[in-house]
Amino acid sequence: MDKHILFVCVFFIVNVFQAQSRTFTEEDCPVCVSTIDKFSKTLEGEKNPKNIEEQFKKYCLSTKIDKEKRLCYYLGGLEDSATGILSEMSKPLSWSMPALKICERLKKMDAQVCDIKYDKEIDWKTVNLKKMKVKDLKKILDNWGESCDGCLEKTDYIKRVEELKPSYVKDEL
């Protein structure tokens, strides 16, 4: 009986160490890493955390990508943000810490930061718009900054997407 308990304890300890030793990657927190990386390239050598926070708030107001807006909300970069952990992002940025490490630290403070994922890209060569939901068709139009005035049925949305597709989808060779 004692050998079984010892075996279970060793098994448990090994699993805990394996879980802790897993490295944090960009796939764990894609929106955070890409947003902070993109933002850090706009800083032009800024080292003052307060100035970085102000510039991040301006960046948040100017971004059109809704996933980045949500990250801004979680960090406190928007007027209506419920929390404010901007200093946890600005200080490491002032030390030139990589975006991946910053996001790893932010995840420990607020796991929601890494729950944000980008939408899957549509493969326009194989997609069947007739099988898509109206909600997804509306989202495509919204991402393009277009609307479908007078659309009542799914076929109206499909027709509008097909009509605008040449302007927004580039065929790759």
mmCIF file of N, CA, C and O in Angstrom, residues 50-104:
data_model
loop_
_atom_site.group_PDB
_atom_site.id
_atom_site.type_symbol
_atom_site.label_atom_id
_atom_site.label_comp_id
_atom_site.label_asym_id
_atom_site.label_seq_id
_atom_site.Cartn_x
_atom_site.Cartn_y
_atom_site.Cartn_z
ATOM 1 N N LYS A 50 4.874 56.966 -17.971
ATOM 2 C CA LYS A 50 3.655 57.789 -18.051
ATOM 3 C C LYS A 50 3.385 58.237 -19.494
ATOM 4 O O LYS A 50 2.241 58.234 -19.941
ATOM 5 N N ASN A 51 4.438 58.606 -20.191
ATOM 6 C CA ASN A 51 4.276 58.988 -21.601
ATOM 7 C C ASN A 51 3.844 57.793 -22.440
ATOM 8 O O ASN A 51 3.041 57.931 -23.361
ATOM 9 N N ILE A 52 4.390 56.628 -22.122
ATOM 10 C CA ILE A 52 4.007 55.401 -22.838
ATOM 11 C C ILE A 52 2.524 55.117 -22.618
ATOM 12 O O ILE A 52 1.804 54.761 -23.554
ATOM 13 N N GLU A 53 2.053 55.303 -21.385
ATOM 14 C CA GLU A 53 0.630 55.079 -21.089
ATOM 15 C C GLU A 53 -0.248 56.034 -21.884
ATOM 16 O O GLU A 53 -1.279 55.625 -22.431
ATOM 17 N N GLU A 54 0.138 57.302 -21.950
ATOM 18 C CA GLU A 54 -0.640 58.284 -22.711
ATOM 19 C C GLU A 54 -0.656 57.936 -24.201
ATOM 20 O O GLU A 54 -1.693 58.048 -24.860
ATOM 21 N N GLN A 55 0.484 57.525 -24.725
ATOM 22 C CA GLN A 55 0.544 57.145 -26.141
ATOM 23 C C GLN A 55 -0.287 55.889 -26.400
ATOM 24 O O GLN A 55 -0.902 55.755 -27.454
ATOM 25 N N PHE A 56 -0.311 54.960 -25.430
ATOM 26 C CA PHE A 56 -1.115 53.746 -25.588
ATOM 27 C C PHE A 56 -2.600 54.102 -25.610
ATOM 28 O O PHE A 56 -3.367 53.529 -26.392
ATOM 29 N N LYS A 57 -3.015 55.051 -24.784
ATOM 30 C CA LYS A 57 -4.418 55.472 -24.788
ATOM 31 C C LYS A 57 -4.790 56.078 -26.142
ATOM 32 O O LYS A 57 -5.874 55.809 -26.661
ATOM 33 N N LYS A 58 -3.894 56.859 -26.719
ATOM 34 C CA LYS A 58 -4.138 57.428 -28.054
ATOM 35 C C LYS A 58 -4.202 56.312 -29.101
ATOM 36 O O LYS A 58 -5.035 56.344 -30.006
ATOM 37 N N TYR A 59 -3.290 55.328 -28.963
ATOM 38 C CA TYR A 59 -3.287 54.181 -29.882
ATOM 39 C C TYR A 59 -4.625 53.446 -29.796
ATOM 40 O O TYR A 59 -5.194 53.058 -30.818
ATOM 41 N N CYS A 60 -5.115 53.258 -28.578
ATOM 42 C CA CYS A 60 -6.378 52.547 -28.387
ATOM 43 C C CYS A 60 -7.553 53.282 -29.028
ATOM 44 O O CYS A 60 -8.454 52.661 -29.575
ATOM 45 N N LEU A 61 -7.535 54.591 -28.964
ATOM 46 C CA LEU A 61 -8.610 55.372 -29.579
ATOM 47 C C LEU A 61 -8.563 55.298 -31.104
ATOM 48 O O LEU A 61 -9.595 55.375 -31.766
ATOM 49 N N SER A 62 -7.365 55.136 -31.648
ATOM 50 C CA SER A 62 -7.224 55.146 -33.103
ATOM 51 C C SER A 62 -7.380 53.774 -33.750
ATOM 52 O O SER A 62 -7.627 53.694 -34.946
ATOM 53 N N THR A 63 -7.245 52.691 -32.985
ATOM 54 C CA THR A 63 -7.313 51.365 -33.599
ATOM 55 C C THR A 63 -8.733 51.031 -34.043
ATOM 56 O O THR A 63 -9.709 51.392 -33.382
ATOM 57 N N LYS A 64 -8.830 50.375 -35.166
ATOM 58 C CA LYS A 64 -10.130 49.990 -35.727
ATOM 59 C C LYS A 64 -10.426 48.503 -35.485
ATOM 60 O O LYS A 64 -11.528 48.045 -35.721
ATOM 61 N N ILE A 65 -9.432 47.764 -35.011
ATOM 62 C CA ILE A 65 -9.578 46.322 -34.838
ATOM 63 C C ILE A 65 -10.250 46.049 -33.493
ATOM 64 O O ILE A 65 -9.721 46.421 -32.445
ATOM 65 N N ASP A 66 -11.419 45.394 -33.532
ATOM 66 C CA ASP A 66 -12.191 45.202 -32.309
ATOM 67 C C ASP A 66 -11.482 44.326 -31.274
ATOM 68 O O ASP A 66 -11.661 44.529 -30.075
ATOM 69 N N LYS A 67 -10.648 43.405 -31.688
ATOM 70 C CA LYS A 67 -9.898 42.566 -30.733
ATOM 71 C C LYS A 67 -8.871 43.408 -29.981
ATOM 72 O O LYS A 67 -8.661 43.224 -28.782
ATOM 73 N N GLU A 68 -8.240 44.342 -30.671
ATOM 74 C CA GLU A 68 -7.293 45.242 -30.021
ATOM 75 C C GLU A 68 -8.032 46.189 -29.072
ATOM 76 O O GLU A 68 -7.530 46.514 -28.002
ATOM 77 N N LYS A 69 -9.227 46.610 -29.464
ATOM 78 C CA LYS A 69 -10.038 47.465 -28.590
ATOM 79 C C LYS A 69 -10.354 46.741 -27.284
ATOM 80 O O LYS A 69 -10.330 47.334 -26.212
ATOM 81 N N ARG A 70 -10.661 45.451 -27.396
ATOM 82 C CA ARG A 70 -10.974 44.675 -26.197
ATOM 83 C C ARG A 70 -9.745 44.576 -25.294
ATOM 84 O O ARG A 70 -9.850 44.698 -24.073
ATOM 85 N N LEU A 71 -8.570 44.370 -25.874
ATOM 86 C CA LEU A 71 -7.338 44.347 -25.087
ATOM 87 C C LEU A 71 -7.133 45.698 -24.403
ATOM 88 O O LEU A 71 -6.790 45.751 -23.213
ATOM 89 N N CYS A 72 -7.354 46.762 -25.132
ATOM 90 C CA CYS A 72 -7.237 48.107 -24.553
ATOM 91 C C CYS A 72 -8.176 48.258 -23.361
ATOM 92 O O CYS A 72 -7.813 48.837 -22.330
ATOM 93 N N TYR A 73 -9.372 47.730 -23.493
ATOM 94 C CA TYR A 73 -10.350 47.792 -22.400
ATOM 95 C C TYR A 73 -9.828 47.056 -21.171
ATOM 96 O O TYR A 73 -9.899 47.567 -20.051
ATOM 97 N N TYR A 74 -9.295 45.867 -21.362
ATOM 98 C CA TYR A 74 -8.798 45.075 -20.236
ATOM 99 C C TYR A 74 -7.590 45.723 -19.556
ATOM 100 O O TYR A 74 -7.422 45.615 -18.345
ATOM 101 N N LEU A 75 -6.752 46.399 -20.332
ATOM 102 C CA LEU A 75 -5.558 47.017 -19.757
ATOM 103 C C LEU A 75 -5.840 48.377 -19.123
ATOM 104 O O LEU A 75 -5.069 48.841 -18.286
ATOM 105 N N GLY A 76 -6.926 49.007 -19.525
ATOM 106 C CA GLY A 76 -7.258 50.318 -18.981
ATOM 107 C C GLY A 76 -6.927 51.444 -19.933
ATOM 108 O O GLY A 76 -6.785 52.596 -19.509
ATOM 109 N N GLY A 77 -6.833 51.146 -21.203
ATOM 110 C CA GLY A 77 -6.480 52.147 -22.204
ATOM 111 C C GLY A 77 -7.655 52.906 -22.775
ATOM 112 O O GLY A 77 -7.472 53.813 -23.578
ATOM 113 N N LEU A 78 -8.866 52.564 -22.368
ATOM 114 C CA LEU A 78 -10.058 53.252 -22.861
ATOM 115 C C LEU A 78 -10.738 54.002 -21.714
ATOM 116 O O LEU A 78 -10.574 53.647 -20.544
ATOM 117 N N GLU A 79 -11.505 55.014 -22.048
ATOM 118 C CA GLU A 79 -12.195 55.820 -21.042
ATOM 119 C C GLU A 79 -13.122 54.974 -20.168
ATOM 120 O O GLU A 79 -13.227 55.207 -18.971
ATOM 121 N N ASP A 80 -13.803 53.997 -20.779
ATOM 122 C CA ASP A 80 -14.778 53.198 -20.043
ATOM 123 C C ASP A 80 -14.201 51.898 -19.472
ATOM 124 O O ASP A 80 -14.954 51.025 -19.047
ATOM 125 N N SER A 81 -12.887 51.771 -19.419
ATOM 126 C CA SER A 81 -12.257 50.567 -18.877
ATOM 127 C C SER A 81 -12.582 50.416 -17.397
ATOM 128 O O SER A 81 -12.554 51.385 -16.636
ATOM 129 N N ALA A 82 -12.884 49.186 -17.008
ATOM 130 C CA ALA A 82 -13.241 48.916 -15.614
ATOM 131 C C ALA A 82 -12.000 48.782 -14.733
ATOM 132 O O ALA A 82 -12.053 49.028 -13.540
ATOM 133 N N THR A 83 -10.886 48.353 -15.319
ATOM 134 C CA THR A 83 -9.658 48.173 -14.551
ATOM 135 C C THR A 83 -8.555 48.999 -15.180
ATOM 136 O O THR A 83 -8.708 49.527 -16.277
ATOM 137 N N GLY A 84 -7.439 49.058 -14.487
ATOM 138 C CA GLY A 84 -6.318 49.810 -15.030
ATOM 139 C C GLY A 84 -4.994 49.178 -14.643
ATOM 140 O O GLY A 84 -4.508 49.386 -13.542
ATOM 141 N N ILE A 85 -4.441 48.380 -15.540
ATOM 142 C CA ILE A 85 -3.130 47.773 -15.296
ATOM 143 C C ILE A 85 -2.139 48.240 -16.364
ATOM 144 O O ILE A 85 -1.235 47.516 -16.743
ATOM 145 N N LEU A 86 -2.334 49.464 -16.821
ATOM 146 C CA LEU A 86 -1.456 50.021 -17.854
ATOM 147 C C LEU A 86 -0.008 50.088 -17.391
ATOM 148 O O LEU A 86 0.909 49.899 -18.187
ATOM 149 N N SER A 87 0.202 50.356 -16.108
ATOM 150 C CA SER A 87 1.580 50.469 -15.619
ATOM 151 C C SER A 87 2.316 49.133 -15.727
ATOM 152 O O SER A 87 3.536 49.112 -15.883
ATOM 153 N N GLU A 88 1.576 48.039 -15.677
ATOM 154 C CA GLU A 88 2.183 46.719 -15.805
ATOM 155 C C GLU A 88 2.631 46.451 -17.243
ATOM 156 O O GLU A 88 3.381 45.529 -17.501
ATOM 157 N N MET A 89 2.138 47.259 -18.173
ATOM 158 C CA MET A 89 2.560 47.171 -19.564
ATOM 159 C C MET A 89 3.595 48.247 -19.876
ATOM 160 O O MET A 89 4.583 47.991 -20.556
ATOM 161 N N SER A 90 3.402 49.448 -19.344
ATOM 162 C CA SER A 90 4.271 50.574 -19.707
ATOM 163 C C SER A 90 5.674 50.475 -19.094
ATOM 164 O O SER A 90 6.655 50.804 -19.758
ATOM 165 N N LYS A 91 5.773 50.037 -17.855
ATOM 166 C CA LYS A 91 7.096 49.926 -17.226
ATOM 167 C C LYS A 91 7.994 48.941 -17.971
ATOM 168 O O LYS A 91 9.115 49.287 -18.338
ATOM 169 N N PRO A 92 7.525 47.705 -18.209
ATOM 170 C CA PRO A 92 8.376 46.776 -18.968
ATOM 171 C C PRO A 92 8.700 47.273 -20.382
ATOM 172 O O PRO A 92 9.794 47.028 -20.885
ATOM 173 N N LEU A 93 7.765 47.985 -21.013
ATOM 174 C CA LEU A 93 8.047 48.541 -22.344
ATOM 175 C C LEU A 93 9.153 49.587 -22.260
ATOM 176 O O LEU A 93 9.976 49.692 -23.171
ATOM 177 N N SER A 94 9.178 50.336 -21.180
ATOM 178 C CA SER A 94 10.230 51.352 -21.026
ATOM 179 C C SER A 94 11.598 50.709 -20.831
ATOM 180 O O SER A 94 12.617 51.327 -21.084
ATOM 181 N N TRP A 95 11.608 49.456 -20.386
ATOM 182 C CA TRP A 95 12.875 48.714 -20.227
ATOM 183 C C TRP A 95 13.202 47.924 -21.485
ATOM 184 O O TRP A 95 14.137 47.140 -21.503
ATOM 185 N N SER A 96 12.406 48.057 -22.533
ATOM 186 C CA SER A 96 12.561 47.322 -23.797
ATOM 187 C C SER A 96 12.348 45.828 -23.644
ATOM 188 O O SER A 96 12.957 45.023 -24.344
ATOM 189 N N MET A 97 11.448 45.435 -22.742
ATOM 190 C CA MET A 97 11.105 44.021 -22.581
ATOM 191 C C MET A 97 10.289 43.575 -23.792
ATOM 192 O O MET A 97 9.433 44.322 -24.279
ATOM 193 N N PRO A 98 10.529 42.366 -24.292
ATOM 194 C CA PRO A 98 9.762 41.880 -25.455
ATOM 195 C C PRO A 98 8.272 41.742 -25.143
ATOM 196 O O PRO A 98 7.883 41.461 -24.005
ATOM 197 N N ALA A 99 7.451 41.923 -26.162
ATOM 198 C CA ALA A 99 5.994 41.854 -26.009
ATOM 199 C C ALA A 99 5.551 40.507 -25.452
ATOM 200 O O ALA A 99 4.614 40.448 -24.646
ATOM 201 N N LEU A 100 6.217 39.437 -25.841
ATOM 202 C CA LEU A 100 5.854 38.106 -25.362
ATOM 203 C C LEU A 100 5.970 38.015 -23.843
ATOM 204 O O LEU A 100 5.084 37.499 -23.166
ATOM 205 N N LYS A 101 7.053 38.540 -23.290
ATOM 206 C CA LYS A 101 7.264 38.513 -21.842
ATOM 207 C C LYS A 101 6.270 39.421 -21.118
ATOM 208 O O LYS A 101 5.789 39.094 -20.039
ATOM 209 N N ILE A 102 5.969 40.566 -21.720
ATOM 210 C CA ILE A 102 4.998 41.480 -21.115
ATOM 211 C C ILE A 102 3.634 40.805 -21.020
ATOM 212 O O ILE A 102 2.967 40.856 -19.985
ATOM 213 N N CYS A 103 3.232 40.150 -22.098
ATOM 214 C CA CYS A 103 1.928 39.484 -22.110
ATOM 215 C C CYS A 103 1.889 38.315 -21.126
ATOM 216 O O CYS A 103 0.857 38.052 -20.511
ATOM 217 N N GLU A 104 3.000 37.636 -20.979
ATOM 218 C CA GLU A 104 3.068 36.544 -20.002
ATOM 219 C C GLU A 104 2.834 37.094 -18.594
ATOM 220 O O GLU A 104 2.107 36.503 -17.794
#
